[in-house]
Coordinates of C-alpha atoms and ligand atoms in Angstrom, one line a residue:
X1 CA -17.7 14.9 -16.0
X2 CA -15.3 14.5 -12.9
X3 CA -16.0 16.6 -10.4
X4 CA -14.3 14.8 -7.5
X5 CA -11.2 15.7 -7.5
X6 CA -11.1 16.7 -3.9
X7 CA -8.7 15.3 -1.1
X8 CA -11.4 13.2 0.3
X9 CA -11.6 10.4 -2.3
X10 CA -8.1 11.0 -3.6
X11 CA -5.7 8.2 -1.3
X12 CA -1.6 7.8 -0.8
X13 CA -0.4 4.6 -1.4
X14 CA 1.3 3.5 1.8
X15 CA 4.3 1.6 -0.5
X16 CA 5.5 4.5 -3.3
X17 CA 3.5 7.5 -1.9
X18 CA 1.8 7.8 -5.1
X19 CA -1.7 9.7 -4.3
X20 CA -4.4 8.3 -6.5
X21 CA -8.4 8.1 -6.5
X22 CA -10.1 5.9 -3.7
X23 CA -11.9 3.9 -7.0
X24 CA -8.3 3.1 -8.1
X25 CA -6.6 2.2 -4.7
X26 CA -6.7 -1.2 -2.6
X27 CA -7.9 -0.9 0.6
X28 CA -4.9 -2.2 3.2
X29 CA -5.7 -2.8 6.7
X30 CA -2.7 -4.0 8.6
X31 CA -4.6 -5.9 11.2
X32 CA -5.6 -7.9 8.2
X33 CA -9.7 -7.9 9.0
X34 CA -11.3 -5.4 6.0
X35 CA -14.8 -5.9 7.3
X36 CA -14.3 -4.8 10.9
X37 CA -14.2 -1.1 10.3
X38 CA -15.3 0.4 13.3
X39 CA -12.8 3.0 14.4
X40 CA -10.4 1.9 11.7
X41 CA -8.4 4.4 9.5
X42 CA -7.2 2.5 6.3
X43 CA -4.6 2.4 4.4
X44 CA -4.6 2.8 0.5
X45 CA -2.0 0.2 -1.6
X46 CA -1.9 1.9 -5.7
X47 CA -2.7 -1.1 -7.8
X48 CA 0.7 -1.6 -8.9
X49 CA 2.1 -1.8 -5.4
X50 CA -1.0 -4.5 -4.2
X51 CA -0.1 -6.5 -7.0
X52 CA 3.6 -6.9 -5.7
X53 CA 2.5 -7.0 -2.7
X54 CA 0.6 -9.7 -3.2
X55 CA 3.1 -11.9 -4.8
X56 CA 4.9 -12.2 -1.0
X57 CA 3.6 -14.5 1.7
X58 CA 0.9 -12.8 3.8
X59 CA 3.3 -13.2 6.9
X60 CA 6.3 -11.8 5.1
X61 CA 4.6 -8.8 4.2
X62 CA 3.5 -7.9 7.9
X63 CA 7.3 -8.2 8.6
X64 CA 8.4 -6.3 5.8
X65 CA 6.5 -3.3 6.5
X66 CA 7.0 -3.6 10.6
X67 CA 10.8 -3.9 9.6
X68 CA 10.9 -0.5 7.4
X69 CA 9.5 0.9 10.1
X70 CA 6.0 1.8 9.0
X71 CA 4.4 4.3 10.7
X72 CA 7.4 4.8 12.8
X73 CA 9.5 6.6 10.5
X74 CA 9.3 9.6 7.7
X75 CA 8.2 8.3 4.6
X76 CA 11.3 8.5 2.8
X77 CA 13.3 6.3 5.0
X78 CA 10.4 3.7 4.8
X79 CA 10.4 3.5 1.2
X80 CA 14.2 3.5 1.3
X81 CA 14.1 0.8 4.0
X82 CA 11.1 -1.1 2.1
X83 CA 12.5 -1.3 -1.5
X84 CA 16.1 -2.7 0.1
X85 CA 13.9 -5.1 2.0
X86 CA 11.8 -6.2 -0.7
X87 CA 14.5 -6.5 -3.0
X88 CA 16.4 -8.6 -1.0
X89 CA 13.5 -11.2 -0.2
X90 CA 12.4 -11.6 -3.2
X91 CA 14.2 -11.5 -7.1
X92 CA 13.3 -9.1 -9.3
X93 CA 11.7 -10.8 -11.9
X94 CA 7.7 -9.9 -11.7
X95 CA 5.8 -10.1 -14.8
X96 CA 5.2 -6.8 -16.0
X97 CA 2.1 -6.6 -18.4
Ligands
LIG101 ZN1 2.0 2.4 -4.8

């Protein structure tokens, strides 16, 4: 039976805004140091969006998101500012499976 359906394990994904379960998210700290969690709010990547995330350099990745203004701006102008970004850096040729 699933029963938790509540807010608290459900998660947005940072990159498409996508809300899914905790279980099915990546956690995404931007400081880049997952075990230090004292006074840390996370942030949740969807599986899909960790996957193509993780096909960019760690460094480019920091930039990306600093450069679409995470945090900064509403989410619709990040992901607008994001997708133009990521598209541009890197071809879009990922294996989908
Ligand atoms: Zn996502």
């Amino acid at each position: 039976m699933w029963r938790n359906r509540d807010r608290a394990t459900q998660v947005t994904c940072i990159a498409c805004g996508e809300t899914v379960s905790r279980s099915e998210a990546r956690e995404y700290d931007k400081e880049g140091d997952r075990y230090d969690r004292s006074d840390k709010e996370f942030e949740y990547l969807c599986k899909p969006c960790h996957r193509e995330l993780n096909h960019q350099p760690r460094g480019g990745l920091e930039q990306l998101l600093a450069e679409s203004g995470a945090g900064d701006v509403s989410r619709e102008e990040f992901l607008t500012r994001y997708t133009e970004l990521a598209t541009e850096s890197e071809p879009r040729s990922e294996s989908e499976r």
